[in-house]
Amino acid sequence: MTTTPARPTGWSPARQRQALDLAARYRHGETVRELATATGLSRTTILNRLRMVDTPMRTAQQTRELRQGPDRAHLANQLRTAYRSGSTVAVLADRHSLSARTVRRLLREAGTVLRSSAETRRLTRAGQDAERQRQLDELRRWYEAGVSVPALAAVHECSPSTVYRLLHRAGTTLRPRGRTITGPASAPP
């Protein structure tokens, strides 16, 4: 038979029921933060209610162990794969709606050695350079297919002089100004 703890002085039966409900949810794995979000109560109030009904508190490590399971392991492996292929912690955190700290923790749990800040900056810069080169190549293909510079400027929301500069950077042989190739060249090849 389960005994109900003695109600502290001044506690209404409704408040005691709420404290017991919070304690049951906490024992089943919800965190204090999750309980606060779900109930609208402050974290301090949640902690006070849990203490009043003598709820044994968990450490952060115990909470993680309680939550370990195939879903968490699957997420950690997904993050590891993306991280190893060049994604940054910040990108992964944003993509999965997690904090950067949680992403780092999951990566470590999956056996990933985290990159240094300098390595991340180099990787990010290399990715940006590759994307920039891809854009230059695409601009060049459109231009060589006969799309006019003003049309390219309109599509890319920049000035014609910027398009000329980018085409020059891409190594494009430019047509004389004012001359476009006739025919259906409104789409890239």
Tab-separated table of N, CA, C and O in Angstrom, residues 111-169:
chain	number	residue	atom	x	y	z
A	111	GLY	N	31.632	8.627	-29.826
A	111	GLY	CA	33.043	8.354	-30.030
A	111	GLY	C	33.736	9.294	-31.011
A	111	GLY	O	34.772	8.965	-31.568
A	112	THR	N	33.178	10.485	-31.199
A	112	THR	CA	33.751	11.443	-32.136
A	112	THR	C	34.780	12.308	-31.435
A	112	THR	O	34.541	12.801	-30.341
A	113	VAL	N	35.920	12.488	-32.088
A	113	VAL	CA	36.920	13.427	-31.599
A	113	VAL	C	36.581	14.779	-32.216
A	113	VAL	O	36.532	14.910	-33.438
A	114	LEU	N	36.317	15.766	-31.355
A	114	LEU	CA	35.902	17.076	-31.844
A	114	LEU	C	37.086	17.854	-32.410
A	114	LEU	O	38.206	17.734	-31.933
A	115	ARG	N	36.798	18.633	-33.462
A	115	ARG	CA	37.823	19.454	-34.089
A	115	ARG	C	38.125	20.665	-33.222
A	115	ARG	O	37.275	21.126	-32.463
A	116	SER	N	39.316	21.209	-33.405
A	116	SER	CA	39.664	22.458	-32.727
A	116	SER	C	38.971	23.609	-33.447
A	116	SER	O	38.487	23.454	-34.571
A	117	SER	N	38.956	24.781	-32.828
A	117	SER	CA	38.342	25.959	-33.444
A	117	SER	C	39.039	26.303	-34.755
A	117	SER	O	38.393	26.665	-35.737
A	118	ALA	N	40.363	26.198	-34.777
A	118	ALA	CA	41.118	26.510	-35.999
A	118	ALA	C	40.758	25.537	-37.121
A	118	ALA	O	40.583	25.948	-38.278
A	119	GLU	N	40.629	24.257	-36.785
A	119	GLU	CA	40.240	23.265	-37.804
A	119	GLU	C	38.840	23.552	-38.336
A	119	GLU	O	38.593	23.445	-39.533
A	120	THR	N	37.940	23.937	-37.454
A	120	THR	CA	36.571	24.264	-37.877
A	120	THR	C	36.573	25.479	-38.794
A	120	THR	O	35.878	25.488	-39.805
A	121	ARG	N	37.352	26.504	-38.448
A	121	ARG	CA	37.436	27.695	-39.305
A	121	ARG	C	37.988	27.352	-40.680
A	121	ARG	O	37.471	27.817	-41.701
A	122	ARG	N	39.036	26.514	-40.732
A	122	ARG	CA	39.605	26.103	-42.025
A	122	ARG	C	38.581	25.335	-42.839
A	122	ARG	O	38.427	25.562	-44.041
A	123	LEU	N	37.875	24.435	-42.202
A	123	LEU	CA	36.865	23.635	-42.887
A	123	LEU	C	35.733	24.510	-43.401
A	123	LEU	O	35.270	24.355	-44.534
A	124	THR	N	35.297	25.457	-42.583
A	124	THR	CA	34.224	26.366	-42.986
A	124	THR	C	34.668	27.221	-44.165
A	124	THR	O	33.928	27.404	-45.125
A	125	ARG	N	35.885	27.728	-44.084
A	125	ARG	CA	36.420	28.556	-45.170
A	125	ARG	C	36.512	27.745	-46.460
A	125	ARG	O	36.153	28.224	-47.535
A	126	ALA	N	36.955	26.495	-46.361
A	126	ALA	CA	37.053	25.637	-47.552
A	126	ALA	C	35.667	25.386	-48.139
A	126	ALA	O	35.489	25.398	-49.363
A	127	GLY	N	34.681	25.181	-47.291
A	127	GLY	CA	33.314	24.977	-47.768
A	127	GLY	C	32.762	26.218	-48.444
A	127	GLY	O	32.087	26.133	-49.468
A	128	GLN	N	33.058	27.370	-47.868
A	128	GLN	CA	32.607	28.629	-48.464
A	128	GLN	C	33.282	28.856	-49.814
A	128	GLN	O	32.646	29.297	-50.768
A	129	ASP	N	34.580	28.539	-49.891
A	129	ASP	CA	35.303	28.691	-51.160
A	129	ASP	C	34.721	27.768	-52.223
A	129	ASP	O	34.551	28.172	-53.380
A	130	ALA	N	34.396	26.538	-51.845
A	130	ALA	CA	33.812	25.587	-52.799
A	130	ALA	C	32.445	26.066	-53.272
A	130	ALA	O	32.124	25.975	-54.468
A	131	GLU	N	31.645	26.599	-52.365
A	131	GLU	CA	30.321	27.121	-52.741
A	131	GLU	C	30.458	28.326	-53.658
A	131	GLU	O	29.736	28.462	-54.642
A	132	ARG	N	31.390	29.208	-53.345
A	132	ARG	CA	31.622	30.384	-54.179
A	132	ARG	C	32.051	29.958	-55.586
A	132	ARG	O	31.577	30.496	-56.594
A	133	GLN	N	32.931	28.936	-55.677
A	133	GLN	CA	33.376	28.457	-56.987
A	133	GLN	C	32.214	27.826	-57.749
A	133	GLN	O	32.082	28.019	-58.953
A	134	ARG	N	31.350	27.113	-57.044
A	134	ARG	CA	30.174	26.519	-57.695
A	134	ARG	C	29.282	27.620	-58.275
A	134	ARG	O	28.788	27.519	-59.397
A	135	GLN	N	29.098	28.700	-57.524
A	135	GLN	CA	28.283	29.814	-58.002
A	135	GLN	C	28.925	30.494	-59.209
A	135	GLN	O	28.231	30.854	-60.169
A	136	LEU	N	30.248	30.660	-59.166
A	136	LEU	CA	30.948	31.257	-60.308
A	136	LEU	C	30.797	30.393	-61.549
A	136	LEU	O	30.559	30.898	-62.655
A	137	ASP	N	30.937	29.083	-61.377
A	137	ASP	CA	30.790	28.163	-62.515
A	137	ASP	C	29.380	28.225	-63.095
A	137	ASP	O	29.192	28.214	-64.311
A	138	GLU	N	28.394	28.307	-62.216
A	138	GLU	CA	27.005	28.385	-62.679
A	138	GLU	C	26.754	29.687	-63.429
A	138	GLU	O	26.151	29.693	-64.501
A	139	LEU	N	27.271	30.798	-62.914
A	139	LEU	CA	27.139	32.092	-63.580
A	139	LEU	C	27.802	32.050	-64.960
A	139	LEU	O	27.247	32.521	-65.948
A	140	ARG	N	28.970	31.432	-65.017
A	140	ARG	CA	29.688	31.309	-66.292
A	140	ARG	C	28.880	30.490	-67.294
A	140	ARG	O	28.765	30.845	-68.461
A	141	ARG	N	28.300	29.363	-66.843
A	141	ARG	CA	27.495	28.515	-67.748
A	141	ARG	C	26.310	29.294	-68.315
A	141	ARG	O	26.002	29.197	-69.494
A	142	TRP	N	25.634	30.065	-67.467
A	142	TRP	CA	24.489	30.863	-67.924
A	142	TRP	C	24.947	31.891	-68.968
A	142	TRP	O	24.322	32.060	-69.998
A	143	TYR	N	26.054	32.565	-68.660
A	143	TYR	CA	26.548	33.594	-69.568
A	143	TYR	C	26.952	32.968	-70.904
A	143	TYR	O	26.613	33.487	-71.970
A	144	GLU	N	27.662	31.861	-70.846
A	144	GLU	CA	28.106	31.203	-72.079
A	144	GLU	C	26.936	30.611	-72.853
A	144	GLU	O	27.036	30.386	-74.056
A	145	ALA	N	25.809	30.376	-72.202
A	145	ALA	CA	24.607	29.889	-72.879
A	145	ALA	C	23.851	31.041	-73.532
A	145	ALA	O	22.863	30.813	-74.226
A	146	GLY	N	24.309	32.289	-73.311
A	146	GLY	CA	23.715	33.424	-73.990
A	146	GLY	C	22.865	34.335	-73.140
A	146	GLY	O	22.290	35.294	-73.652
A	147	VAL	N	22.773	34.087	-71.866
A	147	VAL	CA	21.982	34.961	-71.005
A	147	VAL	C	22.726	36.283	-70.869
A	147	VAL	O	23.944	36.314	-70.674
A	148	SER	N	22.001	37.390	-70.968
A	148	SER	CA	22.631	38.707	-70.916
A	148	SER	C	23.074	39.057	-69.501
A	148	SER	O	22.536	38.545	-68.512
A	149	VAL	N	24.045	39.965	-69.421
A	149	VAL	CA	24.551	40.416	-68.126
A	149	VAL	C	23.445	41.093	-67.319
A	149	VAL	O	23.292	40.810	-66.124
A	150	PRO	N	22.616	41.980	-67.907
A	150	PRO	CA	21.531	42.579	-67.114
A	150	PRO	C	20.555	41.523	-66.567
A	150	PRO	O	20.072	41.641	-65.433
A	151	ALA	N	20.289	40.478	-67.347
A	151	ALA	CA	19.393	39.416	-66.870
A	151	ALA	C	20.034	38.656	-65.710
A	151	ALA	O	19.369	38.333	-64.717
A	152	LEU	N	21.326	38.369	-65.817
A	152	LEU	CA	22.029	37.684	-64.721
A	152	LEU	C	22.052	38.566	-63.472
A	152	LEU	O	21.885	38.067	-62.349
A	153	ALA	N	22.249	39.876	-63.686
A	153	ALA	CA	22.258	40.797	-62.548
A	153	ALA	C	20.899	40.815	-61.860
A	153	ALA	O	20.823	40.833	-60.623
A	154	ALA	N	19.834	40.765	-62.633
A	154	ALA	CA	18.487	40.769	-62.050
A	154	ALA	C	18.223	39.483	-61.265
A	154	ALA	O	17.674	39.513	-60.165
A	155	VAL	N	18.626	38.356	-61.837
A	155	VAL	CA	18.398	37.067	-61.168
A	155	VAL	C	19.188	36.980	-59.866
A	155	VAL	O	18.688	36.496	-58.853
A	156	HIS	N	20.433	37.451	-59.879
A	156	HIS	CA	21.302	37.340	-58.702
A	156	HIS	C	21.225	38.559	-57.788
A	156	HIS	O	21.969	38.643	-56.808
A	157	GLU	N	20.322	39.498	-58.138
A	157	GLU	CA	20.092	40.685	-57.321
A	157	GLU	C	21.385	41.439	-57.022
A	157	GLU	O	21.739	41.692	-55.867
A	158	CYS	N	22.108	41.753	-58.093
A	158	CYS	CA	23.327	42.539	-57.964
A	158	CYS	C	23.444	43.440	-59.191
A	158	CYS	O	22.618	43.371	-60.104
A	159	SER	N	24.461	44.244	-59.230
A	159	SER	CA	24.633	45.172	-60.361
A	159	SER	C	25.308	44.454	-61.534
A	159	SER	O	26.007	43.451	-61.340
A	160	PRO	N	25.126	44.978	-62.750
A	160	PRO	CA	25.821	44.397	-63.905
A	160	PRO	C	27.340	44.427	-63.739
A	160	PRO	O	28.034	43.495	-64.154
A	161	SER	N	27.868	45.475	-63.096
A	161	SER	CA	29.325	45.525	-62.905
A	161	SER	C	29.798	44.388	-62.001
A	161	SER	O	30.886	43.835	-62.202
A	162	THR	N	28.980	43.995	-61.016
A	162	THR	CA	29.322	42.855	-60.160
A	162	THR	C	29.331	41.570	-60.981
A	162	THR	O	30.219	40.728	-60.825
A	163	VAL	N	28.367	41.423	-61.892
A	163	VAL	CA	28.323	40.236	-62.754
A	163	VAL	C	29.575	40.187	-63.622
A	163	VAL	O	30.218	39.137	-63.748
A	164	TYR	N	29.965	41.322	-64.185
A	164	TYR	CA	31.183	41.346	-65.003
A	164	TYR	C	32.412	40.965	-64.168
A	164	TYR	O	33.271	40.208	-64.610
A	165	ARG	N	32.486	41.493	-62.948
A	165	ARG	CA	33.618	41.167	-62.068
A	165	ARG	C	33.657	39.675	-61.764
A	165	ARG	O	34.717	39.041	-61.822
A	166	LEU	N	32.492	39.082	-61.453
A	166	LEU	CA	32.429	37.652	-61.146
A	166	LEU	C	32.752	36.804	-62.374
A	166	LEU	O	33.430	35.771	-62.260
A	167	LEU	N	32.262	37.226	-63.529
A	167	LEU	CA	32.585	36.494	-64.764
A	167	LEU	C	34.083	36.552	-65.039
A	167	LEU	O	34.692	35.548	-65.447
A	168	HIS	N	34.693	37.693	-64.806
A	168	HIS	CA	36.136	37.830	-64.993
A	168	HIS	C	36.873	36.903	-64.022
A	168	HIS	O	37.814	36.203	-64.397
A	169	ARG	N	36.421	36.880	-62.749
A	169	ARG	CA	37.032	36.013	-61.735
A	169	ARG	C	36.890	34.540	-62.119
A	169	ARG	O	37.768	33.728	-61.816
